[in-house]
């Protein structure tokens, strides 16, 4: 409909908000084990505010011929690397465990999460382990929307799209974790 109407537009697809990992980051910060079931598969984490700023910048470019589709993502990292970034950002030490999905679920069942939350977290880990957020997503791994390959085929200028739109390199993962867990003043509007 948007394309048929010939309205100026861009479609944006984000990888994964770092905020999605906040419960795990907070738990690790308090010394609890950092457990994941994704192996060495990577995720393109970035803070939500970086994705939001990128989207706002694209909206202001609509009259200046932006790309039709943007694939926004942070630098690809494994969960093991995320754990290292948490340790760097917090100065805290905690156990890091790469486990299978069954063990991951068993560990979650020991927490105060309800069954629906546990099932959701397990499903997300399963998708990530299959590569749904990796740099090169296979067509079979994404059942909705465009695949990573389709986006790249149509947009050869999409490499580092978020950094390009923001006009700067993204902060390191540990700097983003530190920013995320730092108390900030609340403003009333």
Short mmCIF file of C-alpha atoms in Angstrom, two decimals:
data_model
loop_
_atom_site.label_atom_id
_atom_site.label_comp_id
_atom_site.label_asym_id
_atom_site.label_seq_id
_atom_site.Cartn_x
_atom_site.Cartn_y
_atom_site.Cartn_z
CA UNK A 1 0.00 0.00 0.00
CA UNK A 2 2.77 2.46 0.90
CA UNK A 3 4.77 1.53 -2.19
CA UNK A 4 1.69 1.62 -4.44
CA UNK A 5 0.79 5.08 -3.11
CA UNK A 6 4.28 6.29 -4.02
CA UNK A 7 4.67 7.93 -0.63
CA UNK A 8 8.22 8.74 0.46
CA UNK A 9 9.23 5.88 2.75
CA UNK A 10 11.94 3.72 4.22
CA UNK A 11 11.49 0.43 6.05
CA UNK A 12 13.69 -0.21 9.07
CA UNK A 13 14.50 -3.54 10.65
CA UNK A 14 16.31 -3.62 13.98
CA UNK A 15 18.42 -6.51 15.18
CA UNK A 16 18.12 -6.83 18.99
CA UNK A 17 17.77 -4.25 21.74
CA UNK A 18 20.43 -4.54 24.43
CA UNK A 19 17.59 -3.73 26.85
CA UNK A 20 16.15 -7.18 26.07
CA UNK A 21 19.06 -8.59 28.10
CA UNK A 22 18.60 -6.24 31.08
CA UNK A 23 17.23 -8.91 33.47
CA UNK A 24 20.28 -11.10 32.73
CA UNK A 25 22.63 -8.11 33.03
CA UNK A 26 21.14 -7.11 36.40
CA UNK A 27 21.29 -10.70 37.66
CA UNK A 28 24.94 -11.04 36.63
CA UNK A 29 25.72 -7.67 38.21
CA UNK A 30 24.47 -9.09 41.51
CA UNK A 31 26.73 -12.16 41.16
CA UNK A 32 24.23 -14.65 39.78
CA UNK A 33 25.36 -16.95 36.93
CA UNK A 34 25.07 -15.61 33.39
CA UNK A 35 23.54 -18.56 31.54
CA UNK A 36 22.83 -18.77 27.84
CA UNK A 37 22.00 -21.48 25.29
CA UNK A 38 23.12 -19.94 22.01
CA UNK A 39 26.64 -21.31 21.74
CA UNK A 40 28.91 -19.12 19.62
CA UNK A 41 26.12 -17.60 17.52
CA UNK A 42 26.24 -13.81 17.31
CA UNK A 43 23.70 -11.05 17.93
CA UNK A 44 23.85 -7.41 16.74
CA UNK A 45 22.93 -5.76 20.06
CA UNK A 46 22.54 -1.99 20.34
CA UNK A 47 20.74 0.21 22.83
CA UNK A 48 17.18 1.09 21.91
CA UNK A 49 18.04 4.78 21.96
CA UNK A 50 20.54 4.22 19.13
CA UNK A 51 17.92 2.46 17.02
CA UNK A 52 15.44 5.26 17.83
CA UNK A 53 17.93 7.97 16.87
CA UNK A 54 18.66 6.12 13.64
CA UNK A 55 14.94 5.93 12.85
CA UNK A 56 14.49 9.63 13.57
CA UNK A 57 17.38 10.49 11.27
CA UNK A 58 15.94 8.36 8.46
CA UNK A 59 12.59 10.14 8.87
CA UNK A 60 14.31 13.48 8.34
CA UNK A 61 15.98 12.14 5.18
CA UNK A 62 12.78 11.10 3.38
CA UNK A 63 13.01 14.01 0.95
CA UNK A 64 16.70 13.30 0.25
CA UNK A 65 16.50 9.84 -1.33
CA UNK A 66 17.26 7.49 1.58
CA UNK A 67 17.56 3.74 1.10
CA UNK A 68 14.25 1.94 0.81
CA UNK A 69 15.21 -0.57 3.51
CA UNK A 70 17.64 -0.29 6.41
CA UNK A 71 18.96 -3.28 8.32
CA UNK A 72 20.03 -1.74 11.64
CA UNK A 73 22.31 -3.74 13.93
CA UNK A 74 25.14 -3.29 16.35
CA UNK A 75 28.48 -5.01 16.09
CA UNK A 76 27.94 -8.77 16.19
CA UNK A 77 28.86 -10.39 19.53
CA UNK A 78 28.32 -13.74 21.22
CA UNK A 79 26.67 -14.09 24.62
CA UNK A 80 30.10 -14.98 26.00
CA UNK A 81 31.33 -11.60 24.73
CA UNK A 82 28.27 -9.92 26.25
CA UNK A 83 29.18 -11.49 29.60
CA UNK A 84 32.71 -10.09 29.25
CA UNK A 85 31.25 -6.65 28.45
CA UNK A 86 29.05 -6.85 31.56
CA UNK A 87 32.10 -7.69 33.68
CA UNK A 88 34.01 -4.75 32.17
CA UNK A 89 31.09 -2.35 32.66
CA UNK A 90 30.30 -3.38 36.23
CA UNK A 91 33.66 -4.49 37.59
CA UNK A 92 31.80 -7.53 38.98
CA UNK A 93 32.71 -11.16 38.57
CA UNK A 94 30.12 -13.86 38.04
CA UNK A 95 29.99 -17.36 36.57
CA UNK A 96 29.32 -17.64 32.83
CA UNK A 97 27.75 -20.86 31.55
CA UNK A 98 27.01 -21.95 28.00
CA UNK A 99 24.41 -24.71 28.26
CA UNK A 100 21.96 -26.62 26.09
CA UNK A 101 18.34 -25.47 25.83
CA UNK A 102 17.04 -28.10 28.27
CA UNK A 103 19.54 -27.04 30.94
CA UNK A 104 18.72 -23.39 30.22
CA UNK A 105 15.04 -24.09 30.80
CA UNK A 106 15.79 -26.05 33.98
CA UNK A 107 17.83 -23.13 35.34
CA UNK A 108 15.03 -20.68 34.53
CA UNK A 109 12.55 -22.91 36.36
CA UNK A 110 14.58 -22.31 39.54
CA UNK A 111 13.78 -18.57 39.32
CA UNK A 112 10.58 -16.69 40.07
CA UNK A 113 9.59 -16.51 36.39
CA UNK A 114 6.22 -17.93 35.41
CA UNK A 115 5.83 -20.65 32.77
CA UNK A 116 4.94 -18.22 29.97
CA UNK A 117 8.06 -16.11 30.65
CA UNK A 118 10.25 -19.21 30.76
CA UNK A 119 8.81 -20.52 27.50
CA UNK A 120 9.35 -17.13 25.86
CA UNK A 121 12.98 -16.90 27.00
CA UNK A 122 13.67 -20.45 25.82
CA UNK A 123 12.05 -19.71 22.43
CA UNK A 124 14.19 -16.59 22.01
CA UNK A 125 17.38 -18.48 22.87
CA UNK A 126 16.38 -21.17 20.37
CA UNK A 127 15.82 -18.59 17.60
CA UNK A 128 19.12 -16.89 18.35
CA UNK A 129 20.93 -20.25 18.43
CA UNK A 130 19.50 -20.96 14.96
CA UNK A 131 21.06 -17.70 13.75
CA UNK A 132 17.94 -15.51 13.51
CA UNK A 133 19.95 -12.45 14.65
CA UNK A 134 23.30 -13.32 13.12
CA UNK A 135 24.93 -11.20 10.48
CA UNK A 136 23.87 -13.58 7.72
CA UNK A 137 20.39 -14.86 8.45
CA UNK A 138 19.34 -17.82 6.35
CA UNK A 139 16.00 -17.51 4.53
CA UNK A 140 14.57 -20.50 6.40
CA UNK A 141 15.30 -18.88 9.77
CA UNK A 142 13.01 -15.88 9.36
CA UNK A 143 9.38 -16.66 8.70
CA UNK A 144 8.22 -13.04 8.66
CA UNK A 145 9.24 -10.07 6.54
CA UNK A 146 12.36 -9.89 4.45
CA UNK A 147 15.37 -12.03 5.09
CA UNK A 148 18.80 -10.54 5.65
CA UNK A 149 19.90 -11.73 2.19
CA UNK A 150 16.91 -10.08 0.49
CA UNK A 151 17.69 -6.82 2.22
CA UNK A 152 21.36 -7.00 1.26
CA UNK A 153 20.53 -7.93 -2.35
CA UNK A 154 18.41 -4.80 -2.67
CA UNK A 155 20.63 -2.52 -0.62
CA UNK A 156 24.33 -2.96 -1.18
CA UNK A 157 24.91 0.20 0.89
CA UNK A 158 23.37 -1.36 4.01
CA UNK A 159 26.65 -2.49 5.60
CA UNK A 160 26.95 -0.68 8.96
CA UNK A 161 23.63 1.05 8.20
CA UNK A 162 23.04 2.19 11.78
CA UNK A 163 26.53 3.69 12.11
CA UNK A 164 26.20 5.33 8.69
CA UNK A 165 22.83 6.91 9.52
CA UNK A 166 24.07 8.07 12.94
CA UNK A 167 27.26 9.44 11.38
CA UNK A 168 29.47 7.83 14.03
CA UNK A 169 30.74 4.46 15.18
CA UNK A 170 28.58 2.75 17.78
CA UNK A 171 29.86 2.74 21.36
CA UNK A 172 31.53 -0.50 22.44
CA UNK A 173 29.29 -3.17 23.90
CA UNK A 174 30.73 -2.59 27.38
CA UNK A 175 30.11 1.18 27.05
CA UNK A 176 26.50 0.48 26.05
CA UNK A 177 26.03 -1.90 28.99
CA UNK A 178 27.48 0.71 31.35
CA UNK A 179 25.16 3.36 29.93
CA UNK A 180 22.19 1.02 30.24
CA UNK A 181 22.77 0.25 33.92
CA UNK A 182 23.74 3.77 34.96
CA UNK A 183 21.04 5.59 36.91
CA UNK A 184 19.92 8.65 35.02
CA UNK A 185 17.76 11.55 36.17
CA UNK A 186 14.09 11.24 35.35
CA UNK A 187 12.55 14.27 33.71
CA UNK A 188 8.91 15.21 33.80
CA UNK A 189 7.54 16.60 30.57
#
